[in-house]
Short mmCIF file of C-alpha atoms in Angstrom, two decimals:
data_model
loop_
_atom_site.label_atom_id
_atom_site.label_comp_id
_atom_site.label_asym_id
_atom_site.label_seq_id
_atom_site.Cartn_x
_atom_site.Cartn_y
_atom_site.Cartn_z
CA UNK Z 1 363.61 67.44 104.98
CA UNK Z 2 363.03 65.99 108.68
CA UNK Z 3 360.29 63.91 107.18
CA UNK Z 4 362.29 62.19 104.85
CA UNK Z 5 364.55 60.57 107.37
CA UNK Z 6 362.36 58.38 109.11
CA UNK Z 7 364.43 55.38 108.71
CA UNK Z 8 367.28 53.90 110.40
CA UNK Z 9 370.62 53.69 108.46
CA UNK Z 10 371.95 50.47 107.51
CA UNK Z 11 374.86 49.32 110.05
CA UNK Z 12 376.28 45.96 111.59
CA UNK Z 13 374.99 46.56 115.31
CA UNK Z 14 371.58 47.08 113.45
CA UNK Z 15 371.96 43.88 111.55
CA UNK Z 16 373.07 42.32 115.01
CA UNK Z 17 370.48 43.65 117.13
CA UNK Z 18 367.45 42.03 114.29
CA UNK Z 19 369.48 38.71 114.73
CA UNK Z 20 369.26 39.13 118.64
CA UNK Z 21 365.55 39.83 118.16
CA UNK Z 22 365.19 37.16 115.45
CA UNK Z 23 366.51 34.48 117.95
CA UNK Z 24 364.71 35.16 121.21
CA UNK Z 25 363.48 32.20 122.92
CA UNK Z 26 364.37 30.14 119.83
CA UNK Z 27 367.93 28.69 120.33
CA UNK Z 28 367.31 25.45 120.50
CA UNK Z 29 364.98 25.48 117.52
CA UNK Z 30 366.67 22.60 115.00
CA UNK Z 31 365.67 25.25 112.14
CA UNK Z 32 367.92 27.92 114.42
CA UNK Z 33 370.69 25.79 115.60
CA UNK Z 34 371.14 24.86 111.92
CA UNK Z 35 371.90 28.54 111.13
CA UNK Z 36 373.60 29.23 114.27
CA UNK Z 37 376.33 26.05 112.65
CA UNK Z 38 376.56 27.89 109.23
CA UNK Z 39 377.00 31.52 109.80
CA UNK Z 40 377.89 31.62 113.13
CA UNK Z 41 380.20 28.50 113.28
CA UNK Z 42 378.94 27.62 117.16
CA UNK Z 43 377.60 23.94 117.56
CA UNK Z 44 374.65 23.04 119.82
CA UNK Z 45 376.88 21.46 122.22
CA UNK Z 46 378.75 24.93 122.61
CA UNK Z 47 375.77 26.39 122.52
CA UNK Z 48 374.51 24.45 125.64
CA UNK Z 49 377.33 24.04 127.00
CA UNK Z 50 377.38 27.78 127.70
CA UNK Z 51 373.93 27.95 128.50
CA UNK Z 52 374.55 26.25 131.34
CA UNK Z 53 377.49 28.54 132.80
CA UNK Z 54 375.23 31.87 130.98
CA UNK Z 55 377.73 32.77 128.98
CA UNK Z 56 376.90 34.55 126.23
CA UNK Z 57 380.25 34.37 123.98
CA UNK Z 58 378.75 31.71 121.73
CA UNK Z 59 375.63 33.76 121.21
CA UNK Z 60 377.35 36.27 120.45
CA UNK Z 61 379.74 34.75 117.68
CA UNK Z 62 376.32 33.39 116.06
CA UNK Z 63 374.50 36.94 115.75
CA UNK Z 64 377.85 38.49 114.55
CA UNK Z 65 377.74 35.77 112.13
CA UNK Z 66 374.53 36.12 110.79
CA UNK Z 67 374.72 40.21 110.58
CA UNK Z 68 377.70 39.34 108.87
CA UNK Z 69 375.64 37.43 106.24
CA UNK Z 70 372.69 39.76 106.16
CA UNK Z 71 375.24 42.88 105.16
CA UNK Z 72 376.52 40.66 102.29
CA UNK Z 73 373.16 40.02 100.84
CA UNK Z 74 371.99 43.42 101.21
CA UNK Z 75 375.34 44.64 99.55
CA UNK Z 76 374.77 41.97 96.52
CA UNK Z 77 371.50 42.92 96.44
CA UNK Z 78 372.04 47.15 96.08
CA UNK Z 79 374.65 46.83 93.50
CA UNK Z 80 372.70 44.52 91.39
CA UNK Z 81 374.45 41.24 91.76
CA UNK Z 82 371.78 39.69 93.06
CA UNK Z 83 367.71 40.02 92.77
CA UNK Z 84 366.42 38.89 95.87
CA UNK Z 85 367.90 38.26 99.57
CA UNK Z 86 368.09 33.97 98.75
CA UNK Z 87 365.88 32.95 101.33
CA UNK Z 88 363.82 29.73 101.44
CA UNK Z 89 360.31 29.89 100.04
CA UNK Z 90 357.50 30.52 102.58
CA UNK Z 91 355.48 27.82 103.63
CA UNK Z 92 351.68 28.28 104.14
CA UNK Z 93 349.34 26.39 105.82
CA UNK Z 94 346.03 26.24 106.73
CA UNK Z 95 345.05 26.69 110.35
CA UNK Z 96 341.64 26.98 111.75
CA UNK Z 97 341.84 30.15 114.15
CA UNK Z 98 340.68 28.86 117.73
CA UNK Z 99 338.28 31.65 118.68
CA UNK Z 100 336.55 33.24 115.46
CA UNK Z 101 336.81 29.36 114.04
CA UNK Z 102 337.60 30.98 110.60
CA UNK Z 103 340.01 29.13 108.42
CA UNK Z 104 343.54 31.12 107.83
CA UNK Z 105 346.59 30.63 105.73
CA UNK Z 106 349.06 31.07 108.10
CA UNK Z 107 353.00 31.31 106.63
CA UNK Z 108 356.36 29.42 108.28
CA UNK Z 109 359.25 31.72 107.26
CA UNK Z 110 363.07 30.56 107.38
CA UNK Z 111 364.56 31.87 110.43
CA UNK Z 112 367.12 33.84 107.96
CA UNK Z 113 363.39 35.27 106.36
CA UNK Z 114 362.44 36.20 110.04
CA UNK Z 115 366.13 37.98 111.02
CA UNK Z 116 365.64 40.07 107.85
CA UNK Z 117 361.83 41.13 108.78
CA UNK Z 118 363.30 42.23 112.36
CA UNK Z 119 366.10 44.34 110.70
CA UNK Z 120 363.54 46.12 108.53
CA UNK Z 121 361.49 46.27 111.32
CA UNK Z 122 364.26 48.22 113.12
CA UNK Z 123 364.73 50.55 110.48
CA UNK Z 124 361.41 51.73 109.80
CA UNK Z 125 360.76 52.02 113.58
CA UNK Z 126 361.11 56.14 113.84
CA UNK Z 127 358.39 56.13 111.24
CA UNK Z 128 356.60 53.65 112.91
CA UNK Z 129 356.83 55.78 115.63
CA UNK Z 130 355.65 58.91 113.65
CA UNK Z 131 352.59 57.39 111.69
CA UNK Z 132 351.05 54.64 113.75
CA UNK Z 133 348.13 56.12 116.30
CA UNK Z 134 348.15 55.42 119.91
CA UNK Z 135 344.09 53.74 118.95
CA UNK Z 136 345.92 50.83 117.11
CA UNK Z 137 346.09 47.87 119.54
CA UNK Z 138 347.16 45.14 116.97
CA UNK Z 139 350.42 42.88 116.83
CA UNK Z 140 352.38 46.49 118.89
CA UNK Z 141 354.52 45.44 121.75
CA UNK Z 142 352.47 46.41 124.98
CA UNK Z 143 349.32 46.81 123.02
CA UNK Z 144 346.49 44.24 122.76
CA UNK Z 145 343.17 42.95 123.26
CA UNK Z 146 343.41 44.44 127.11
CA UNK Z 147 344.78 47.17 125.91
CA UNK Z 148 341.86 48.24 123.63
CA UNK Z 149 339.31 46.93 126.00
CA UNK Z 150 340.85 49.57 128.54
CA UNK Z 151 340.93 52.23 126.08
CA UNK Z 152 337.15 51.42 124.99
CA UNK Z 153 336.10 52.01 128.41
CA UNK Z 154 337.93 54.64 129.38
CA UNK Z 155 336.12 56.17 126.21
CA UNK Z 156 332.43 55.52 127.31
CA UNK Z 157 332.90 56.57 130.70
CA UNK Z 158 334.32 59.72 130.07
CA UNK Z 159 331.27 62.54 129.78
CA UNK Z 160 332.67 65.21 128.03
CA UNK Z 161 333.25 62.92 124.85
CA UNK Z 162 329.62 62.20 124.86
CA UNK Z 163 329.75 59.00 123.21
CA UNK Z 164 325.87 57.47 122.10
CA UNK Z 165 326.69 54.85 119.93
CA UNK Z 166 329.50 52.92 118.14
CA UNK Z 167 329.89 50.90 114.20
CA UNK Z 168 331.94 48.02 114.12
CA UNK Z 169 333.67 48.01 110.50
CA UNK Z 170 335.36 44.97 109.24
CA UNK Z 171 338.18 45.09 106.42
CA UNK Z 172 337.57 41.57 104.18
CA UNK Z 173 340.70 39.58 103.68
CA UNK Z 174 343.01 42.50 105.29
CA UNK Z 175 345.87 41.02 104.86
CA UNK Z 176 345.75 38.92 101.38
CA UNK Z 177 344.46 41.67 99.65
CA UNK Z 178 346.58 44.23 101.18
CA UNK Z 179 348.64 44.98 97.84
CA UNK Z 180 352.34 44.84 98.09
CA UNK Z 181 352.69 47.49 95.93
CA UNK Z 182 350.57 49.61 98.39
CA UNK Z 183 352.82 48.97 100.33
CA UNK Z 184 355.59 50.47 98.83
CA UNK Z 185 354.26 53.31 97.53
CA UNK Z 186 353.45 54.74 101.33
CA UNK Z 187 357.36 53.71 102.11
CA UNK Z 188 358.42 55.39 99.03
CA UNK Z 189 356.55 58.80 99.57
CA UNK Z 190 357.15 58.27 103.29
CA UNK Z 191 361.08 57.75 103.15
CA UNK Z 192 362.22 58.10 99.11
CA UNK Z 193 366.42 58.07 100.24
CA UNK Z 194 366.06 54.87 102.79
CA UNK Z 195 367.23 52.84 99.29
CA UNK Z 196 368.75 49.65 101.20
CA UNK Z 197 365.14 49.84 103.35
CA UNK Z 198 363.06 50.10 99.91
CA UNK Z 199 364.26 46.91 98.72
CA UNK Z 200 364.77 44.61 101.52
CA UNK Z 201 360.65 45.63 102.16
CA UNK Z 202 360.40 45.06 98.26
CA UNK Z 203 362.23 41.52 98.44
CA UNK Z 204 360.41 39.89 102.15
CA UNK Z 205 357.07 41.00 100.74
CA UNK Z 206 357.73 39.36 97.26
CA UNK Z 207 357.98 36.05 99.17
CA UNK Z 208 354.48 35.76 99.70
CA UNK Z 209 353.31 33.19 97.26
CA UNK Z 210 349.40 34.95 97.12
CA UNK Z 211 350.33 38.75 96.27
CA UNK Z 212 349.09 40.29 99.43
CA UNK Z 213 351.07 40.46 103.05
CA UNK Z 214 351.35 36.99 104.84
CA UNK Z 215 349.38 36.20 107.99
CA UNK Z 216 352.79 35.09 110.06
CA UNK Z 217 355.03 37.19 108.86
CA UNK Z 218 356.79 39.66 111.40
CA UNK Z 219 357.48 42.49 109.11
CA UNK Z 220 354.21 42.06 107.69
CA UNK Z 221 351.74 43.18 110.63
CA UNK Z 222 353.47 46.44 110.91
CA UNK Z 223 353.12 47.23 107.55
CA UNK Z 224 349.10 46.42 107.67
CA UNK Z 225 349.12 48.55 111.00
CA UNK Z 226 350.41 51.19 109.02
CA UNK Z 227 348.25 51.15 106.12
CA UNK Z 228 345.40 51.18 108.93
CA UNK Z 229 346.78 54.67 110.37
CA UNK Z 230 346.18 56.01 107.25
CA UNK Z 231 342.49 55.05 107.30
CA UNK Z 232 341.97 55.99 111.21
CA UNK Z 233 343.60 59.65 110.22
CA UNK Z 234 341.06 60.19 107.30
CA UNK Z 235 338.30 59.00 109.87
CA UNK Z 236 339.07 61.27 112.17
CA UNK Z 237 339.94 64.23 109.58
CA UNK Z 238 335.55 64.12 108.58
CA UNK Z 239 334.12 67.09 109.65
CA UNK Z 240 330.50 69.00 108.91
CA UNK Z 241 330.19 72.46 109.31
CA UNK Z 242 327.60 73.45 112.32
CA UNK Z 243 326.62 77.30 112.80
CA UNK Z 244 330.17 78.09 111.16
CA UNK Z 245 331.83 75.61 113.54
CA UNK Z 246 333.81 72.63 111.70
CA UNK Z 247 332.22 69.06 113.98
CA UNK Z 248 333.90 65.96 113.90
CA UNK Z 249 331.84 62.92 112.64
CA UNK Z 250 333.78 60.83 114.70
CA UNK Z 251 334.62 61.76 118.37
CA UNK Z 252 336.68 58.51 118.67
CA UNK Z 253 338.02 55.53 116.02
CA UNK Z 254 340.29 52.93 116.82
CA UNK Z 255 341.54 49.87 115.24
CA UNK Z 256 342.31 45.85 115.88
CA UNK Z 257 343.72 43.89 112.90
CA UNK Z 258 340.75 43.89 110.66
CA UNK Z 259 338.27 45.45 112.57
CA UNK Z 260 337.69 49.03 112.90
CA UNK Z 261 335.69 50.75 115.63
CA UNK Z 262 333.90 54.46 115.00
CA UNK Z 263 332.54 56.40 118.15
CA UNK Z 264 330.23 59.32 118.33
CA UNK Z 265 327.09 61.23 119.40
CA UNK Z 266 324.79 60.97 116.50
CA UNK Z 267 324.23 57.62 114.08
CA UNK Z 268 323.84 59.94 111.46
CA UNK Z 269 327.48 61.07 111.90
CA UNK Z 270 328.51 57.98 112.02
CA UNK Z 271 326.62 57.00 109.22
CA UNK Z 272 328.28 59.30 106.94
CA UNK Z 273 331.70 59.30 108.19
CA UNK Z 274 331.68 55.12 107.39
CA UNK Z 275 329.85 55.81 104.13
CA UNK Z 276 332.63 58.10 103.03
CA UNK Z 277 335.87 55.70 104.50
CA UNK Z 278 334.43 53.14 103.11
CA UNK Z 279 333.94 55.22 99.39
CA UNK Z 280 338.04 55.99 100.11
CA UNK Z 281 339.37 52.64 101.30
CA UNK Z 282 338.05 51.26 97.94
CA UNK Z 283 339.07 54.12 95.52
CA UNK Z 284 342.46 54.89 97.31
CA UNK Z 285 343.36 51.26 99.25
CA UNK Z 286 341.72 49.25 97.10
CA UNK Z 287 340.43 47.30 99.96
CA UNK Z 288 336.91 46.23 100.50
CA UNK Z 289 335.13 47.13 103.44
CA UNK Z 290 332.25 44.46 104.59
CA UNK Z 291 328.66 45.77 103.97
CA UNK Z 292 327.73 44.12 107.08
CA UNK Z 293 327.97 46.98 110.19
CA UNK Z 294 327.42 46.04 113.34
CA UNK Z 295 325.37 49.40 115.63
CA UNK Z 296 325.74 49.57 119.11
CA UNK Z 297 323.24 52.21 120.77
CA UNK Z 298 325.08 52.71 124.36
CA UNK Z 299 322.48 52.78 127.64
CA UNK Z 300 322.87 55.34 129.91
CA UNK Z 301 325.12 54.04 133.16
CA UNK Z 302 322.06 54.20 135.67
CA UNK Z 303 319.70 52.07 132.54
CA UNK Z 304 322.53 49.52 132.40
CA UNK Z 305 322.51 49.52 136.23
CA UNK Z 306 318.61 48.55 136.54
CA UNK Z 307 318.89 45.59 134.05
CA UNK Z 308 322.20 44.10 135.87
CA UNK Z 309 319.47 43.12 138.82
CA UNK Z 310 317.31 41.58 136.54
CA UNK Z 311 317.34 37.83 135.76
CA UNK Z 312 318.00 36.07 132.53
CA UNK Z 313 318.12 37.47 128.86
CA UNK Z 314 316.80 40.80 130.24
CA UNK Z 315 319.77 41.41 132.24
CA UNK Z 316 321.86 41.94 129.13
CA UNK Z 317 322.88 45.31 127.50
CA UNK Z 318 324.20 46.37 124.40
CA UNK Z 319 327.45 46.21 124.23
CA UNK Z 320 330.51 46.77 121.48
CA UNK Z 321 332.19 43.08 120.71
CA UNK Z 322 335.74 43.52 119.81
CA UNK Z 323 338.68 41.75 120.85
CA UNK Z 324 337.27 39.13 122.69
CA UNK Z 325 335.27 41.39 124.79
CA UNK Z 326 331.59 42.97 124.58
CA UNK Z 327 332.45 46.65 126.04
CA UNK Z 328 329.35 48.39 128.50
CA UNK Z 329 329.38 51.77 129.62
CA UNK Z 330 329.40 50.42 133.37
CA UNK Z 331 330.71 46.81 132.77
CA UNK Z 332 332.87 44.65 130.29
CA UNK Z 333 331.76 40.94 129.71
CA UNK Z 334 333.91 37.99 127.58
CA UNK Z 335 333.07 37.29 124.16
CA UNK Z 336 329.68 34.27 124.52
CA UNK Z 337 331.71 32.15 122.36
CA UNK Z 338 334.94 32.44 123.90
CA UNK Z 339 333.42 32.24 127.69
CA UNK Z 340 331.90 28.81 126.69
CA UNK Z 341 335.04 27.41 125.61
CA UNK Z 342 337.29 28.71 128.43
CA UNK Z 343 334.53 26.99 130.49
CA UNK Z 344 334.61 23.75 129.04
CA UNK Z 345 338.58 23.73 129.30
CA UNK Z 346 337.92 24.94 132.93
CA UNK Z 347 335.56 22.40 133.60
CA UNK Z 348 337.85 19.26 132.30
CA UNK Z 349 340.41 20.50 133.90
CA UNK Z 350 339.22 20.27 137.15
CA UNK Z 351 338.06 16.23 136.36
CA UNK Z 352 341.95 16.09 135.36
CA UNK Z 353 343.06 17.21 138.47
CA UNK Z 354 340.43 15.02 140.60
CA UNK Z 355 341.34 12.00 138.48
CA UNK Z 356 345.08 11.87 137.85
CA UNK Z 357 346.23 14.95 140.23
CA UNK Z 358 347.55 16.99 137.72
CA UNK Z 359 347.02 18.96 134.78
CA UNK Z 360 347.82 18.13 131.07
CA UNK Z 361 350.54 20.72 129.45
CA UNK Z 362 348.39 20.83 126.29
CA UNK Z 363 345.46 22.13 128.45
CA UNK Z 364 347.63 24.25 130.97
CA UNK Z 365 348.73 26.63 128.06
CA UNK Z 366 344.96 26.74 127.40
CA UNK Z 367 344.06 27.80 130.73
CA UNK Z 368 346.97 29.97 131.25
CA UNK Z 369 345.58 31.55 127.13
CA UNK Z 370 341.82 32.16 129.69
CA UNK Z 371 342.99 33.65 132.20
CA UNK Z 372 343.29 37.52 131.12
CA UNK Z 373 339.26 37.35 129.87
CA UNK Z 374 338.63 36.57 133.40
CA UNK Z 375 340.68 38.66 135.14
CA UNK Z 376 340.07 41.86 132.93
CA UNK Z 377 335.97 41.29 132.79
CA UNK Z 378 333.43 41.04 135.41
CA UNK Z 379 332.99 37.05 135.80
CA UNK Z 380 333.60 36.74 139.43
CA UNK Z 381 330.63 34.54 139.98
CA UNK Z 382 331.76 32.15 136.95
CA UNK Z 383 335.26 32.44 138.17
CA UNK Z 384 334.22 31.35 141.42
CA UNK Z 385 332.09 28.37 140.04
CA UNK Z 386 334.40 26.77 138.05
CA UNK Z 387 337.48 27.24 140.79
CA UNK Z 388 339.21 29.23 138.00
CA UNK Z 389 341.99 31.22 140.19
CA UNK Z 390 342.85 27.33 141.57
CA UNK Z 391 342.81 25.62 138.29
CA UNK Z 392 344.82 28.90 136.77
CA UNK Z 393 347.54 28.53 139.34
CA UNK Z 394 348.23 24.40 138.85
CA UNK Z 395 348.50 24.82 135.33
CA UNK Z 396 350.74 27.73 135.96
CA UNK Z 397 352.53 25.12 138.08
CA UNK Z 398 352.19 22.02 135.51
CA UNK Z 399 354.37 24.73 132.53
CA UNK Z 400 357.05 25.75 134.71
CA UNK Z 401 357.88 22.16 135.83
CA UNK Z 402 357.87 21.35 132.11
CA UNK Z 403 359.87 23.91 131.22
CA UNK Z 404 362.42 22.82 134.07
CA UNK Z 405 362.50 19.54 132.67
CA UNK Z 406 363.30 20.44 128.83
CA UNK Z 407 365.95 22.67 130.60
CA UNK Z 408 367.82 20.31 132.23
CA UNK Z 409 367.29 17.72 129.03
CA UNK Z 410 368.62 20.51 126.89
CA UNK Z 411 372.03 21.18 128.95
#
């Protein structure tokens, strides 16, 4: 019975706190302040107005207004006066995706489309919280490309796990062919009584024009995240019986967006156990996983030492690429791809700074974007070559004046 109520029941302060969420760092958005006018009745010049005094009363008014709204379409929509929530279609476009260079359909959702995804966001949170692993580092608050990167390493340094080598598995087209009905069949066996839940999901994921989940959407990456737990649980469920003794195939798996990771001490393990998820992902998911795995045989920590003094291509080491990082057992590098073009932004911005004393915003959120690869990795040589910690810190400079400037334009 406990299982069953994994969901959050439907109430205004819910509704409010998804608008709250919705509207972070977006009140002056036209799209926003257009919404804020209808359902909340506040105008932009009340809206700065009390910005400038931080007074939150008109805020306030607007998220009660629009959790007003939200409970009316949710009501019309449970007792069958209405089919779907009456949001704006979703606009796609392409965009090409600035470090893997591969060309996505990304999706621009109403700010009414993106309230609703943080309300059913909120609800299915305590089965979120039950289902999703702790080895998913993908779109979760606090989670991330550091994140994993830490995790990784923490994993190939510790002894006792024993780790040899690692499979990189890759999901193709995760999220388009993700079927919505997938979908909600796992929310339906997961939480069968959460009815107003059931179809706000079933109405947000209708909007996508191409049948799967949309790249964009908020609601959208925690449902792929949780169709993913499913797949790291089976992973780690493979066993083979040794001397009477059940083994796992996998000692570790873990999981960003699309890309799955599978850790052990044999290849033969891990051979089998990617064999069989792949056999299930198909057959159960209906996903495809990518015939193309990428091995990584670990070196032992003193082996990786030896070739670090060596020069050139022999210094290298194999190493797992995920995330924007290629993971050692002693050492953690940046992604060759994604080093060269922090470089090259490095390296122009320093001829900005010699030839007009300052820093471009468009490049400063680049640099700013950089900085964590070279913090989190061992560049210190590069870093100190290209002046990075300098260069870092004036376009940390060149954003906050901006952003004092719109401020005082806004009020």
């Amino acid at each position: 019975g406990l299982k069953k109520n994994r969901y959050m029941p439907l109430t205004h302060e819910l509704c409010e706190q998804a608008a709250l969420e919705a509207f972070n760092d977006k009140w002056f958005r036209r799209n926003y302040l257009a919404m804020a006018e209808k359902y909340g009745g506040v105008t932009r010049a009340e809206l700065q107005t009390a910005a400038r005094v931080a007074d939150m009363g008109p805020r306030l008014e607007v998220v009660h207004g629009v959790a007003l709204e939200m409970e009316q379409r949710i009501d019309d929509l449970l007792d069958g006066s209405a089919n779907d929530l009456d949001l704006d279609p979703v606009h796609t476009f392409p965009r090409i995706d600035g470090i893997s260079m591969k060309l996505r359909q990304l999706s621009d959702c109403c700010p009414l489309h993106q309230c609703f995804g943080h309300l059913a966001y909120l609800g299915l949170r305590p089965l979120l919280r039950a289902r999703l692993l702790p080895y998913q580092f993908a779109s979760i608050p606090k989670k991330g490309q550091t994140a994993l990167k830490r995790q990784v390493e923490r994993w190939l340094r510790r002894k006792s796990l024993g780790i040899q080598h690692a499979l990189k598995l890759d999901v193709k087209g995760a999220y388009e062919h993700t079927k919505q009905e997938l979908v909600l069949a796992i929310l339906q066996y997961e939480i069968p009584r959460a009815a107003w839940l059931l179809a706000v999901v079933r109405c947000l994921l209708a909007m996508s024009p191409n049948g799967g989940l949309l790249i964009g959407g908020y609601l959208e990456a925690w449902m792929f995240n949780l169709v993913a737990s499913y797949i790291l649980v089976r992973i780690l469920g493979y066993v083979k019986a040794r001397r009477g003794v059940s083994v796992p195939l996998v000692v570790r798996s873990g999981s960003y967006m699309d890309d799955l990771v599978l850790m052990g001490r044999r290849w033969a393990d891990i051979q089998s156990a990617a064999r069989k998820i792949t056999k299930w992902v198909k057959d159960t998911l209906h996903l495809t996983i990518k015939d193309s795995w990428v091995r990584v045989d670990f070196l032992s920590p003193a082996e990786e030492h030896r070739r670090r003094h060596l020069k050139g291509a022999a210094k290298g080491c194999p190493g797992l690429d995920m995330a924007g990082y290629v993971m050692h057992r002693t050492y953690t590098t940046v992604r060759p791809g994604i080093f060269k073009r922090a470089r090259r932004q490095y390296m122009r911005a320093g001829t900005d700074l010699q030839r007009g004393h300052f820093i471009p915003l468009y490049r400063s959120y680049r640099l700013i974007s950089y900085n964590g690869y070279f913090k989190g990795t061992k560049s210190r040589a590069a870093a100190e070559a290209l002046n990075q910690q300098k260069l870092f810190k004036s376009a940390k400079w060149a954003v906050r004046a901006a952003a004092i400037k719109e401020r005082s334009l806004a009020v």
